[in-house]
PDB file of C-alpha atoms in Angstrom:
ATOM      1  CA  UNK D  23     -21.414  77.593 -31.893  1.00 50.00           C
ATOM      2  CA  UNK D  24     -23.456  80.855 -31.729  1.00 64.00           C
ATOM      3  CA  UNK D  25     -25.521  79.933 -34.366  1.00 82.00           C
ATOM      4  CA  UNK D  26     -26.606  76.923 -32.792  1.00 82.00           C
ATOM      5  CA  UNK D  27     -29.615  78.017 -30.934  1.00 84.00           C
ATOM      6  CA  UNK D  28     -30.504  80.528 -33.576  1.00 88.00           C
ATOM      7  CA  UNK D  29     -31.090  77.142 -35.862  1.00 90.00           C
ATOM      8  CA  UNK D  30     -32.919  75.029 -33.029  1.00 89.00           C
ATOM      9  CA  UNK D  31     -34.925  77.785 -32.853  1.00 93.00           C
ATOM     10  CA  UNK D  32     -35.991  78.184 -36.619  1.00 93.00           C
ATOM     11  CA  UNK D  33     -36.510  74.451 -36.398  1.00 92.00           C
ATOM     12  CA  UNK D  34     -38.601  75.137 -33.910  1.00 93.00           C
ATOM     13  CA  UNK D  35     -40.596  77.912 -35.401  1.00 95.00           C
ATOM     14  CA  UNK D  36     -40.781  76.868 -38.490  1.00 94.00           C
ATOM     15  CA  UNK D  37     -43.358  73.634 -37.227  1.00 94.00           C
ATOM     16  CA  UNK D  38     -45.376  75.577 -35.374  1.00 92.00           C
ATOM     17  CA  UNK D  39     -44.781  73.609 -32.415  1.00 91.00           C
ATOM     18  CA  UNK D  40     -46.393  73.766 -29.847  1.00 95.00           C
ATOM     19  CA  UNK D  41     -44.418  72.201 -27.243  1.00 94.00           C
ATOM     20  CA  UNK D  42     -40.804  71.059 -27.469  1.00 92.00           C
ATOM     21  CA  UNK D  43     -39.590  68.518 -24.866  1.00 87.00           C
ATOM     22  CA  UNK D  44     -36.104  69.533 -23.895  1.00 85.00           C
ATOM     23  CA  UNK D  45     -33.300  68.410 -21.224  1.00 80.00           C
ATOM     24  CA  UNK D  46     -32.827  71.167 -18.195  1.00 77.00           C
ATOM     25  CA  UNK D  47     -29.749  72.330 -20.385  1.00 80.00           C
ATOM     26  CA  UNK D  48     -31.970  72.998 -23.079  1.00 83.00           C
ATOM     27  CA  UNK D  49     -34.451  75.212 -21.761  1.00 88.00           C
ATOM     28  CA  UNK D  50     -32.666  78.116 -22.414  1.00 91.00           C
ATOM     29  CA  UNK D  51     -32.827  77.147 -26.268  1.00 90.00           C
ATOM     30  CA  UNK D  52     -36.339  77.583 -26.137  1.00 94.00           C
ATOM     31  CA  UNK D  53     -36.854  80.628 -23.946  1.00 95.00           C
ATOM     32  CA  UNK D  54     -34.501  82.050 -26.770  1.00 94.00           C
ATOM     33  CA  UNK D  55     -37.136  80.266 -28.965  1.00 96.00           C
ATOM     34  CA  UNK D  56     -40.100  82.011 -27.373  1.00 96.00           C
ATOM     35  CA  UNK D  57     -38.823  85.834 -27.730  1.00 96.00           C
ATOM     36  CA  UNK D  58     -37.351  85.468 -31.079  1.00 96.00           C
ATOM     37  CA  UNK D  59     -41.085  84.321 -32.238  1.00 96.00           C
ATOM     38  CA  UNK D  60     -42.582  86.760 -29.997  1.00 97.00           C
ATOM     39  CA  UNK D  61     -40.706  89.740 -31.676  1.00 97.00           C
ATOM     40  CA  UNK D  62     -41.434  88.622 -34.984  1.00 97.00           C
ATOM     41  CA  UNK D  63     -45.217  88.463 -34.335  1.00 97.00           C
ATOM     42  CA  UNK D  64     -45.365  91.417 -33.183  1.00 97.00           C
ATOM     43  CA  UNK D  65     -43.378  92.960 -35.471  1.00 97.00           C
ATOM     44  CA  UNK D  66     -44.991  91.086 -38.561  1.00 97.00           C
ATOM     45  CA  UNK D  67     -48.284  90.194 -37.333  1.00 96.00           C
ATOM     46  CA  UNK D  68     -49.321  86.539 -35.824  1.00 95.00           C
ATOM     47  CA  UNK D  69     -47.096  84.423 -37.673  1.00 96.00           C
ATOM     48  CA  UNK D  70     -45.568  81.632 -35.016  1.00 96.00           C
ATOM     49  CA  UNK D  71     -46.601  79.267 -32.058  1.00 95.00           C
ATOM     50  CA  UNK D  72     -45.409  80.820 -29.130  1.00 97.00           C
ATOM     51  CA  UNK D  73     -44.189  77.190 -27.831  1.00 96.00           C
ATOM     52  CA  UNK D  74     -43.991  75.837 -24.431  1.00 95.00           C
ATOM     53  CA  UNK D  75     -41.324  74.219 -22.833  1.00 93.00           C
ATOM     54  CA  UNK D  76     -41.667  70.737 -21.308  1.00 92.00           C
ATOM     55  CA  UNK D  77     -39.132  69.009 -19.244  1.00 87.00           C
ATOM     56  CA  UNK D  78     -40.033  65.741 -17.974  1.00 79.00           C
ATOM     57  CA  UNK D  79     -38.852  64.728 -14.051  1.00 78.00           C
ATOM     58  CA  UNK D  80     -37.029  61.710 -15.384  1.00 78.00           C
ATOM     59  CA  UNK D  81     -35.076  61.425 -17.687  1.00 79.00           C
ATOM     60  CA  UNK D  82     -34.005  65.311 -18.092  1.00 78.00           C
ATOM     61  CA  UNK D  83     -30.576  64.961 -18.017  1.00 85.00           C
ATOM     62  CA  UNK D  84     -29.245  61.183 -19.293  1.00 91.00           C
ATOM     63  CA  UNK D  85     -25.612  61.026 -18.417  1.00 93.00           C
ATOM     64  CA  UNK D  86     -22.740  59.386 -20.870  1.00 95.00           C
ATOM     65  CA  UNK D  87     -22.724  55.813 -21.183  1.00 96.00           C
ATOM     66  CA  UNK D  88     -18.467  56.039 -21.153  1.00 95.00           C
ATOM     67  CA  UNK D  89     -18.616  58.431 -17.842  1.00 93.00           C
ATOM     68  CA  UNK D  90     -21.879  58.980 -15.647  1.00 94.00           C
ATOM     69  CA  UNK D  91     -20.930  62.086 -14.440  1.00 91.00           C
ATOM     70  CA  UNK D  92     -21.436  64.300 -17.632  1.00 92.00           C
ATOM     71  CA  UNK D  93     -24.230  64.464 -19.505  1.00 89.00           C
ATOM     72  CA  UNK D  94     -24.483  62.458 -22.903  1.00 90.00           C
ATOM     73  CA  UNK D  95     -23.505  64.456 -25.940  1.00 88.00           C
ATOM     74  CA  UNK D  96     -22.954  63.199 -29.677  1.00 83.00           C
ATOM     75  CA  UNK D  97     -20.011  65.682 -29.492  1.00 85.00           C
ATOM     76  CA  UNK D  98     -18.405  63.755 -26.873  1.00 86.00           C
ATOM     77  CA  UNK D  99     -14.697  62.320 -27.853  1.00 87.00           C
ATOM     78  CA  UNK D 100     -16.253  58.883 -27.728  1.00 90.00           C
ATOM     79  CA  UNK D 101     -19.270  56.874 -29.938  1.00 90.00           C
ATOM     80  CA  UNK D 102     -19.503  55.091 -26.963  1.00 93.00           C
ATOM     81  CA  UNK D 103     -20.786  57.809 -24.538  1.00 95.00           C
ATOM     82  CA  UNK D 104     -24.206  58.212 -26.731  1.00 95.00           C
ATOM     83  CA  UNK D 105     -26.569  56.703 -28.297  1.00 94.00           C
ATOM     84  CA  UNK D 106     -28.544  58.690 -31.793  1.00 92.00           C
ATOM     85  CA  UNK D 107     -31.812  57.879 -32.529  1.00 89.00           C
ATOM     86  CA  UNK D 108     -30.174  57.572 -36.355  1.00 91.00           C
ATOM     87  CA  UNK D 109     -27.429  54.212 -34.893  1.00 94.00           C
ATOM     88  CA  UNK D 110     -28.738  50.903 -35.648  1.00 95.00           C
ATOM     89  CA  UNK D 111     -30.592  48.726 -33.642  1.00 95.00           C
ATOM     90  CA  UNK D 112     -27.394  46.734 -32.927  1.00 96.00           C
ATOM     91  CA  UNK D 113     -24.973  49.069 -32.950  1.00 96.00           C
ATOM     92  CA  UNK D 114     -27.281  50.531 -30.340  1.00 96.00           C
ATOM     93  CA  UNK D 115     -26.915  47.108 -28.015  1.00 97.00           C
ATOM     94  CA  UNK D 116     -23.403  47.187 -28.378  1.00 97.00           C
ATOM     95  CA  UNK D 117     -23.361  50.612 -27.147  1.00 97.00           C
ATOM     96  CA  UNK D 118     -25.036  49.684 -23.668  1.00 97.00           C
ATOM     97  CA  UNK D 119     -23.598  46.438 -23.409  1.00 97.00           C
ATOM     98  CA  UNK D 120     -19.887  48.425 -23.166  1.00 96.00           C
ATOM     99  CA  UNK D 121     -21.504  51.243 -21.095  1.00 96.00           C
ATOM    100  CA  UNK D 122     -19.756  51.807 -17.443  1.00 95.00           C
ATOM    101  CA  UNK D 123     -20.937  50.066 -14.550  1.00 95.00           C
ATOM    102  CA  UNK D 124     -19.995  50.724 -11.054  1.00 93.00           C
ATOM    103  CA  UNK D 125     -18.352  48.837  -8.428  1.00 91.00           C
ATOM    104  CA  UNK D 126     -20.274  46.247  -6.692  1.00 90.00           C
ATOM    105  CA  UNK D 127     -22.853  43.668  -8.399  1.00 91.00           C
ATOM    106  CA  UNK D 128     -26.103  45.826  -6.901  1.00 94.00           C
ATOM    107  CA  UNK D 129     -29.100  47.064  -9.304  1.00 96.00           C
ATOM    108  CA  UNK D 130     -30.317  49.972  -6.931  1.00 96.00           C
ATOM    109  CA  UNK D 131     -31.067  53.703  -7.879  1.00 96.00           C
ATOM    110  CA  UNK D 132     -28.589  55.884  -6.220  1.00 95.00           C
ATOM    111  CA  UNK D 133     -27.331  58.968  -8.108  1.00 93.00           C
ATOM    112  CA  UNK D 134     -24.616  59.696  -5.645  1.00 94.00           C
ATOM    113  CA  UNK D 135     -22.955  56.258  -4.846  1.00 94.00           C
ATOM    114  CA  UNK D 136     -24.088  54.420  -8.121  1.00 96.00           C
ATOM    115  CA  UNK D 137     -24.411  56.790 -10.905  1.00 96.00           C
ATOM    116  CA  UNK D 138     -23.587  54.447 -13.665  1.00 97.00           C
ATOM    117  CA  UNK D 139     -26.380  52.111 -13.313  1.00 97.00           C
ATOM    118  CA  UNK D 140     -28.871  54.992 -11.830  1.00 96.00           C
ATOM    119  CA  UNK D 141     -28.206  56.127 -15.642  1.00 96.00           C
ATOM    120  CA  UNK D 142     -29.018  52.962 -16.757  1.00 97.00           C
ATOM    121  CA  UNK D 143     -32.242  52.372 -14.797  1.00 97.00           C
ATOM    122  CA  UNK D 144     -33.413  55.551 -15.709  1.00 95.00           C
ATOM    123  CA  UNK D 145     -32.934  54.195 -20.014  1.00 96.00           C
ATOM    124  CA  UNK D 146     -34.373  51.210 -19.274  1.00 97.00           C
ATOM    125  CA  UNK D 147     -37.570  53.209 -17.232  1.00 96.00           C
ATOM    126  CA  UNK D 148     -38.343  55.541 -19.845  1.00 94.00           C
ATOM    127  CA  UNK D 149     -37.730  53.248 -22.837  1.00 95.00           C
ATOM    128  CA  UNK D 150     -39.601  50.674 -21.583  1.00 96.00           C
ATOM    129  CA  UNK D 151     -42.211  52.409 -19.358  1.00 94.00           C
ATOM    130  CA  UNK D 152     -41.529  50.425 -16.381  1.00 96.00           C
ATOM    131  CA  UNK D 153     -40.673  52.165 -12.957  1.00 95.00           C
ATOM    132  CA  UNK D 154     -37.368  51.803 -11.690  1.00 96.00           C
ATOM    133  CA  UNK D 155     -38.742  50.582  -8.525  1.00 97.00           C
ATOM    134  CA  UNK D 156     -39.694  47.531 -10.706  1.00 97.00           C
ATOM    135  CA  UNK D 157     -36.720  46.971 -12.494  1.00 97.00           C
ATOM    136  CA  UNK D 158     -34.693  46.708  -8.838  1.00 97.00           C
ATOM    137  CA  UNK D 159     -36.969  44.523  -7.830  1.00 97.00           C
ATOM    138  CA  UNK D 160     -36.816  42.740 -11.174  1.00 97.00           C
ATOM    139  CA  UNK D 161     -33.258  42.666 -11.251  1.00 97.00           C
ATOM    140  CA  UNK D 162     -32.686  42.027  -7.184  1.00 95.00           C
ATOM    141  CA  UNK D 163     -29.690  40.022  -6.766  1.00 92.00           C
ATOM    142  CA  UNK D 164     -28.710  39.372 -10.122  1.00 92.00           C
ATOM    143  CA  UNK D 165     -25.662  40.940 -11.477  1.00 90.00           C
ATOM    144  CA  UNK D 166     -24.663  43.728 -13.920  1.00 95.00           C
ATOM    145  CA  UNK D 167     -24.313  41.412 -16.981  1.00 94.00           C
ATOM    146  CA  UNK D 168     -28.237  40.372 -17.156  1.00 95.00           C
ATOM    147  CA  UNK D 169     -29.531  43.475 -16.620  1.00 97.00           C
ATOM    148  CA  UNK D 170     -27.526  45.243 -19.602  1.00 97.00           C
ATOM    149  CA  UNK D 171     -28.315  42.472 -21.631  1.00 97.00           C
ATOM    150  CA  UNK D 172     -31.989  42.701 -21.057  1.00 98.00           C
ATOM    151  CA  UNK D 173     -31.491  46.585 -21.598  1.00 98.00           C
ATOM    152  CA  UNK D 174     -29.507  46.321 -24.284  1.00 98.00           C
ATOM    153  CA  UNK D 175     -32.397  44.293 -25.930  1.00 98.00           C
ATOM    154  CA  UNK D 176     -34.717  47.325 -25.211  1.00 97.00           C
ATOM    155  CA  UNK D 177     -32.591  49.328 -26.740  1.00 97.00           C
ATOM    156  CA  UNK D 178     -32.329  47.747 -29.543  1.00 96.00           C
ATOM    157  CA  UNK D 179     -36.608  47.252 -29.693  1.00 95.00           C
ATOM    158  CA  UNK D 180     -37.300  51.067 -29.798  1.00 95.00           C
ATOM    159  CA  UNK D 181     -34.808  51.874 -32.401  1.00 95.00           C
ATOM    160  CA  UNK D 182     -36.399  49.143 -34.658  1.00 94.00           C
ATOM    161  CA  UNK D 183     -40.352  50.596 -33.670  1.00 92.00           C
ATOM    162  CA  UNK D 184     -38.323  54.086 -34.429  1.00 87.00           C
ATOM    163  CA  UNK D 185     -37.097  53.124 -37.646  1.00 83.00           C
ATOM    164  CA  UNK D 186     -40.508  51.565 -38.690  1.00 83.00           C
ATOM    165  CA  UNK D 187     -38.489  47.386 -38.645  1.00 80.00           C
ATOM    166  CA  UNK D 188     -40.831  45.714 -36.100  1.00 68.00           C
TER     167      UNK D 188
END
């Protein structure tokens, strides 16, 4: 457990990154990240990127498919609350199509009343670079069972361009 950031930052380091997208939880990671290589360059000479953190608006926190109000984590008690860039394509879809919805039928972005599907939307945004605006108005007055389908398929599409299938 303590070693943990230690290794993300070595990983780090060690590809002379230059920036490292991260979650807000993560930041800290690379702050850690930041002093470790400063200390060594100054110690040893310049050695390491001195990388910069970047945290993207949407999509910095993605919540548990199994339970929308924690964050997703491949050390959570369930497969079902994450999905790895390493699952297959359909395991993937399978994944989203069991995910949590909330009550009601509605496809509308609300963090507070609807945090299940605001998780959702905000998937389907970023993996398919389409606004979440768009997708309510895409998805406006259909039900749940559509709209996970359809994101299940998107899924299921950037895992295979991840993997190198499609």
């Amino acid at each position: 457990m303590y070693d943990y950031p230690v290794l993300m930052a070595a990983d780090i380091l060690l590809y002379n990154t230059d920036v490292v997208p991260v979650g807000d939880d993560q930041l800290q990671h690379v702050e850690l990240t930041r002093e470790l290589g400063k200390r060594f360059n100054k110690q040893f000479g310049l050695t390491f990127n001195i990388p910069e953190a970047k945290i993207l608006k949407d999509g910095a926190r993605i919540m548990g498919l199994d339970d929308p109000t924690k964050k997703m984590s491949k050390s959570a008690a369930s497969a079902y609350n994450y999905i790895a860039l390493t699952d297959r394509p359909d395991e993937a879809a399978k994944k989203i199509m069991k995910a949590v919805t909330d009550s009601g039928s509605e496809i509308k972005f609300d963090k507070e009343n609807k945090p299940a599907i605001a998780n959702l939307l905000t998937i389907y945004s970023l993996l398919a670079k389409e606004s979440i605006k768009n997708l309510e108005k895409k998805y406006d007055g259909q039900g749940y069972g559509g709209f996970k389908k359809d994101l299940a398929e998107v899924v299921r599409n950037f895992l295979k361009r991840l993997s190198g299938e499609v």
